[in-house]
Short mmCIF file of C-alpha atoms in Angstrom, two decimals:
data_model
loop_
_atom_site.label_atom_id
_atom_site.label_comp_id
_atom_site.label_asym_id
_atom_site.label_seq_id
_atom_site.Cartn_x
_atom_site.Cartn_y
_atom_site.Cartn_z
CA MET A 19 90.49 -7.30 84.74
CA ARG A 20 93.05 -5.97 82.22
CA VAL A 21 90.59 -6.12 79.75
CA ARG A 22 87.99 -4.64 81.49
CA ARG A 23 89.88 -2.12 82.63
CA TRP A 24 90.75 -1.51 78.61
CA LEU A 25 87.28 -1.22 77.79
CA LEU A 26 86.17 1.51 80.82
CA SER A 27 89.37 3.83 78.86
CA LEU A 28 87.44 3.59 75.83
CA LEU A 29 84.30 4.86 77.44
CA VAL A 30 85.73 7.75 79.05
CA GLY A 31 88.66 8.53 77.75
CA ALA A 32 90.01 11.99 77.48
CA VAL A 33 87.84 15.61 77.28
CA GLY A 34 89.44 18.13 74.98
CA ALA A 35 87.64 21.14 73.11
CA GLY A 36 85.99 22.26 69.71
CA GLN A 37 85.20 19.21 68.15
CA VAL A 38 82.41 18.68 65.79
CA LEU A 39 80.85 15.22 65.73
CA PRO A 40 78.11 13.61 64.22
CA ALA A 41 75.03 14.23 66.18
CA SER A 42 74.59 10.70 67.07
CA ALA A 43 77.79 10.87 69.13
CA GLN A 44 77.57 14.40 70.77
CA GLY A 45 76.98 14.74 74.37
CA ALA A 46 78.23 11.51 75.16
CA PRO A 47 80.28 8.30 75.01
CA PHE A 48 78.66 5.82 72.63
CA ASP A 49 77.23 3.16 75.54
CA LEU A 50 79.11 -0.24 75.60
CA GLY A 51 76.86 -1.40 78.31
CA PRO A 52 75.49 -4.82 77.86
CA GLU A 53 72.01 -4.06 78.42
CA GLN A 54 72.11 -2.18 75.67
CA PRO A 55 68.80 -0.15 75.47
CA GLY A 56 68.97 2.11 72.97
CA ARG A 57 69.40 -1.33 70.29
CA ILE A 58 67.10 -1.11 67.56
CA ARG A 59 64.96 -3.40 66.82
CA ALA A 60 62.44 -5.03 63.80
CA GLU A 61 59.77 -6.47 62.97
CA ALA A 62 59.65 -9.74 61.12
CA ASP A 63 59.57 -9.00 57.19
CA PRO A 64 57.30 -11.24 55.32
CA ALA A 65 58.79 -10.15 51.57
CA ALA A 66 62.29 -11.13 52.99
CA ILE A 67 61.14 -14.87 54.60
CA ALA A 68 59.25 -15.65 51.72
CA ARG A 69 63.70 -16.02 50.50
CA ILE A 70 64.42 -17.80 53.03
CA PRO A 71 65.03 -21.13 50.64
CA LYS A 72 62.83 -23.70 51.95
CA GLY A 73 65.39 -26.35 51.79
CA TYR A 74 67.93 -24.00 53.81
CA ARG A 75 69.28 -25.24 57.38
CA PHE A 76 69.95 -22.68 59.47
CA VAL A 77 72.95 -24.20 61.75
CA ALA A 78 70.36 -24.55 64.95
CA PRO A 79 66.92 -24.12 64.27
CA GLY A 80 64.77 -20.71 64.15
CA THR A 81 67.74 -18.79 64.84
CA LEU A 82 70.53 -16.87 62.88
CA THR A 83 74.10 -17.91 63.59
CA VAL A 84 76.61 -14.99 63.15
CA ALA A 85 80.63 -14.65 63.73
CA ILE A 86 81.87 -11.13 64.25
CA HIS A 87 84.94 -10.06 65.09
CA PRO A 88 84.43 -7.75 68.28
CA GLY A 89 88.22 -5.98 67.70
CA SER A 90 87.66 -2.81 66.72
CA PRO A 91 85.08 -0.41 67.88
CA PRO A 92 82.27 1.13 66.95
CA LEU A 93 81.94 -2.03 64.54
CA GLY A 94 82.18 -4.30 67.51
CA SER A 95 83.48 -4.68 70.38
CA TYR A 96 82.73 -6.51 73.62
CA ALA A 97 81.22 -4.57 76.18
CA THR A 98 82.13 -3.69 79.30
CA ASP A 99 81.24 -7.05 81.03
CA ALA A 100 83.99 -8.58 78.62
CA ARG A 101 81.86 -11.12 77.46
CA THR A 102 79.09 -9.43 75.48
CA VAL A 103 79.83 -8.22 72.23
CA VAL A 104 78.20 -5.27 71.03
CA GLY A 105 78.61 -2.17 68.31
CA ALA A 106 77.05 -1.52 64.99
CA ASP A 107 77.31 -4.33 63.38
CA PRO A 108 75.90 -6.36 65.86
CA ASP A 109 73.10 -3.75 66.34
CA PHE A 110 72.61 -4.63 62.68
CA ALA A 111 73.13 -8.65 63.07
CA GLN A 112 69.83 -8.22 65.43
CA LEU A 113 68.06 -6.09 62.92
CA VAL A 114 68.12 -9.19 60.47
CA ALA A 115 67.67 -11.10 62.18
CA ASP A 116 64.66 -9.61 63.33
CA SER A 117 63.61 -9.28 59.91
CA LEU A 118 63.55 -12.82 58.87
CA GLY A 119 61.86 -13.86 62.25
CA LEU A 120 64.74 -15.25 64.13
CA THR A 121 66.18 -15.44 66.95
CA LEU A 122 70.03 -14.02 66.89
CA ALA A 123 73.27 -16.03 68.45
CA LEU A 124 76.61 -14.13 67.90
CA VAL A 125 79.91 -16.14 67.34
CA PRO A 126 83.00 -13.69 68.59
CA VAL A 127 85.59 -15.23 66.56
CA ALA A 128 89.20 -14.28 65.73
CA TRP A 129 89.06 -11.93 62.00
CA ALA A 130 91.64 -14.60 60.55
CA ASP A 131 88.92 -17.36 61.33
CA TRP A 132 86.09 -16.32 59.33
CA PRO A 133 86.54 -17.41 55.81
CA LEU A 134 87.19 -21.36 57.07
CA GLY A 135 84.61 -21.25 60.03
CA LEU A 136 81.92 -19.83 57.12
CA ALA A 137 82.90 -22.32 54.66
CA SER A 138 82.54 -25.67 57.04
CA GLY A 139 79.45 -24.26 58.05
CA ARG A 140 79.83 -23.49 61.61
CA TYR A 141 77.48 -19.93 61.54
CA ASP A 142 75.15 -18.20 58.63
CA ALA A 143 76.56 -15.64 57.71
CA VAL A 144 79.48 -13.22 58.79
CA ILE A 145 78.39 -9.57 59.84
CA SER A 146 82.11 -8.02 60.27
CA ASN A 147 83.43 -5.17 58.42
CA VAL A 148 83.90 -7.67 55.49
CA GLY A 149 84.65 -5.83 52.13
CA VAL A 150 83.49 -7.32 48.91
CA THR A 151 86.54 -8.51 46.50
CA GLU A 152 86.09 -10.51 43.31
CA GLN A 153 88.71 -13.11 45.40
CA ARG A 154 86.52 -13.59 48.14
CA LYS A 155 83.51 -14.05 45.23
CA GLU A 156 84.98 -17.10 44.48
CA LYS A 157 83.88 -18.65 47.96
CA PHE A 158 81.84 -16.12 49.45
CA ASP A 159 77.87 -14.72 48.47
CA PHE A 160 77.44 -10.71 49.88
CA SER A 161 74.79 -8.78 50.82
CA THR A 162 76.27 -4.95 51.27
CA TYR A 163 75.16 -3.16 54.09
CA ARG A 164 77.37 -0.11 54.92
CA GLN A 165 80.26 1.76 52.60
CA GLY A 166 83.85 0.68 53.60
CA LEU A 167 85.22 4.02 54.25
CA HIS A 168 88.50 5.40 55.27
CA GLY A 169 88.47 9.10 57.11
CA PHE A 170 90.66 11.69 57.25
CA PHE A 171 90.78 13.31 60.91
CA VAL A 172 92.57 16.61 62.07
CA ARG A 173 92.85 18.06 65.46
CA ALA A 174 90.54 19.67 66.43
CA ASP A 175 91.86 22.93 66.14
CA SER A 176 93.61 22.35 62.98
CA LYS A 177 92.64 25.19 59.79
CA ASN A 178 92.47 22.55 56.90
CA GLY A 179 88.95 22.87 56.43
CA HIS A 180 88.30 19.51 54.16
CA ILE A 181 89.85 17.17 51.97
CA ARG A 182 88.39 15.14 49.43
CA GLU A 183 90.71 14.46 46.42
CA PRO A 184 94.53 14.77 45.63
CA LYS A 185 95.14 18.62 45.13
CA ASP A 186 93.47 19.07 49.29
CA ALA A 187 96.40 17.11 50.68
CA ALA A 188 98.88 18.58 48.28
CA GLY A 189 101.50 19.90 51.02
CA LEU A 190 100.50 17.93 54.01
CA THR A 191 101.97 15.63 56.44
CA ILE A 192 99.99 12.76 56.78
CA SER A 193 99.90 9.77 59.70
CA VAL A 194 99.24 6.48 58.09
CA GLY A 195 99.95 2.78 58.37
CA GLY A 196 102.12 1.31 56.81
CA GLY A 197 101.35 -1.48 53.93
CA THR A 198 97.67 -0.46 54.15
CA ASN A 199 95.49 0.05 51.44
CA GLN A 200 95.40 3.67 52.76
CA GLU A 201 98.90 4.27 51.88
CA ARG A 202 98.81 2.86 48.80
CA ILE A 203 95.89 5.35 47.86
CA LEU A 204 97.74 8.12 49.28
CA VAL A 205 101.19 7.42 47.34
CA GLU A 206 98.71 7.75 44.64
CA TRP A 207 97.51 10.53 45.64
CA SER A 208 100.84 12.28 45.79
CA ARG A 209 101.59 10.88 42.47
CA GLN A 210 99.00 13.20 40.96
CA ALA A 211 99.76 15.75 42.69
CA VAL A 212 102.63 15.86 42.25
CA ALA A 213 101.98 16.14 38.71
CA ALA A 214 99.20 18.77 38.46
CA GLY A 215 102.55 20.82 39.89
CA LEU A 216 101.95 20.69 43.62
CA LYS A 217 104.30 19.83 46.35
CA PRO A 218 103.59 15.88 47.44
CA ILE A 219 102.08 14.45 50.57
CA THR A 220 105.04 13.68 53.44
CA LEU A 221 103.40 10.56 54.52
CA GLN A 222 104.14 9.23 58.67
CA LEU A 223 104.13 5.11 58.24
CA PHE A 224 103.40 3.87 61.36
CA ASP A 225 102.04 -0.20 62.94
CA ASP A 226 100.13 0.98 65.94
CA GLU A 227 96.84 3.17 66.14
CA ALA A 228 97.94 4.53 69.75
CA GLU A 229 101.03 6.45 67.12
CA ARG A 230 99.42 7.77 64.36
CA LEU A 231 96.79 9.48 66.51
CA LEU A 232 99.89 10.51 68.76
CA ALA A 233 101.66 12.20 65.97
CA LEU A 234 98.78 13.88 64.60
CA ARG A 235 98.21 15.35 68.46
CA SER A 236 101.72 16.20 68.65
CA GLY A 237 102.06 17.85 65.85
CA ARG A 238 104.00 16.22 64.00
CA ALA A 239 101.16 14.82 61.28
CA ASP A 240 98.82 17.15 60.12
CA ALA A 241 96.17 14.61 59.15
CA VAL A 242 95.23 11.04 60.08
CA VAL A 243 93.46 8.19 58.09
CA GLN A 244 93.11 5.35 58.96
CA PRO A 245 89.05 3.18 58.71
CA HIS A 246 86.57 5.86 59.22
CA ALA A 247 84.51 3.87 61.56
CA GLN A 248 87.23 3.62 64.19
CA LEU A 249 88.11 7.25 64.23
CA VAL A 250 84.53 8.25 64.27
CA PHE A 251 85.00 6.27 67.58
CA VAL A 252 87.89 8.23 69.06
CA ALA A 253 86.73 11.22 68.33
CA ALA A 254 83.31 11.18 70.44
CA ARG A 255 85.47 9.66 73.22
CA ASP A 256 88.13 12.20 73.29
CA ARG A 257 86.70 15.17 71.43
CA ASP A 258 90.19 16.72 70.51
CA ILE A 259 90.23 15.12 66.53
CA ARG A 260 87.70 15.65 64.06
CA ARG A 261 86.21 14.64 60.50
CA VAL A 262 87.40 16.69 57.33
CA GLY A 263 87.07 14.43 54.81
CA THR A 264 86.39 10.61 53.89
CA LEU A 265 87.14 8.31 50.65
CA SER A 266 86.24 5.02 49.80
CA ALA A 267 88.49 2.21 51.01
CA GLY A 268 88.86 0.53 47.52
CA TRP A 269 89.64 4.65 45.76
CA PRO A 270 89.03 4.79 43.19
CA LEU A 271 86.63 2.13 43.55
CA ASN A 272 84.09 1.58 45.03
CA SER A 273 84.24 -0.24 48.24
CA ASP A 274 81.25 -1.94 49.73
CA VAL A 275 80.62 -3.72 53.29
CA ALA A 276 78.61 -6.86 52.67
CA ILE A 277 76.92 -9.95 55.22
CA ALA A 278 79.15 -13.07 53.80
CA THR A 279 77.51 -16.64 53.16
CA ARG A 280 78.62 -19.95 52.18
CA LYS A 281 78.13 -19.94 48.47
CA GLY A 282 75.27 -21.28 47.01
CA SER A 283 73.55 -21.56 50.27
CA GLY A 284 70.88 -19.61 48.90
CA LEU A 285 70.23 -17.27 51.97
CA VAL A 286 72.21 -14.54 50.30
CA ASP A 287 68.81 -13.09 48.20
CA ALA A 288 66.93 -12.73 52.06
CA LEU A 289 70.05 -11.01 53.58
CA THR A 290 69.83 -8.43 51.00
CA GLN A 291 65.98 -8.18 51.05
CA ALA A 292 66.32 -8.30 54.45
CA THR A 293 68.48 -5.40 54.37
CA ASN A 294 66.42 -3.65 51.76
CA GLY A 295 63.44 -3.90 53.58
CA LEU A 296 65.19 -1.81 57.01
CA ILE A 297 67.02 0.75 54.54
CA ALA A 298 63.09 1.37 53.51
CA ASN A 299 61.42 1.75 56.47
CA GLY A 300 64.34 4.25 58.49
CA GLN A 301 65.89 1.24 60.76
CA TYR A 302 68.81 1.00 59.29
CA ARG A 303 69.99 4.09 59.09
CA GLN A 304 69.23 4.82 62.54
CA ALA A 305 71.08 2.13 64.01
CA LEU A 306 73.96 3.76 62.40
CA ALA A 307 73.33 6.72 64.03
CA ARG A 308 73.73 5.00 66.89
CA TRP A 309 77.57 4.73 66.89
CA GLY A 310 77.97 7.86 64.58
CA LEU A 311 78.53 5.80 61.29
CA GLU A 312 75.73 7.55 59.23
CA GLU A 313 78.27 9.09 56.36
CA GLU A 314 78.85 5.25 56.02
CA ALA A 315 74.73 4.09 54.42
CA LEU A 316 73.97 2.78 51.19
CA ALA A 317 71.19 3.57 49.44
CA ARG A 318 70.20 0.11 48.46
CA SER A 319 71.37 -3.76 49.47
CA GLU A 320 72.77 -5.85 46.56
CA THR A 321 73.80 -9.33 45.74
CA ASN A 322 77.74 -9.96 44.82
CA PRO A 323 78.03 -6.80 43.22
CA PRO A 324 81.64 -5.95 41.30
CA GLY A 325 84.12 -6.59 44.25
CA LEU A 326 87.51 -5.10 44.56
CA PRO A 327 90.12 -6.41 41.95
CA LYS A 328 93.12 -8.46 42.72
CA TYR A 329 96.09 -6.08 43.25
#
């Protein structure tokens, strides 16, 4: 019952004024119902199917079994029935399965469990906001499908127009998760601002999203920084914050999100081909638009691109 009430609260949220939203998020909160009538579907892609290795054995015949962590809407969450997994990553998984001529089976997993489950063959792939890193590439293959972005969001009535580089954030107080990659980036931004003769960035460190947003809404912080998709969802739900900028999650390097498969399984080429087919026919962008994530679209999918180094 508690889970159901929490999910319903995500749908309703608090209504504010003056919010500027992506076109797909205007008018109503995102659909977290289990039926998902607006989900985009695809036709089978012969070019992608041809790249499935002849000897590849799917976990279940005729089925693409995909692990996903349902813990962060709009990327992945339990629906209002507290059972069905919905969101941008499930939508993309469905498109890929369709392209490969397969039925989709989603397996909800804890984030910490996906590497072992994938390596041991419990599922064919992981589609759950997994970033490409050089360390992960030692054990897994990757087909990129989305940019990894952090978002700068301010109150709807804020006079801050844009934050794209260190000088734009100089002198601001920013709410951010302690010990996160975002904190690492902003510490460097502050150093660069001071080196340019500007004011430093003041960081307010919180472990909890609710605390970060409270600091912003109460006026104690000028902006909040955390994964972009999470804040897109909050903005669409509550309508009292707005986006003023994004940056790569691996700044100053690019950080793409990818489908993860077992190293050397051979499935990666089919998944990359399927993704590029979906990009070409426009269904990829349509699926992202359902969840307000057009900003995270890639121009093309790549197999095992350079990943983030070990820090």
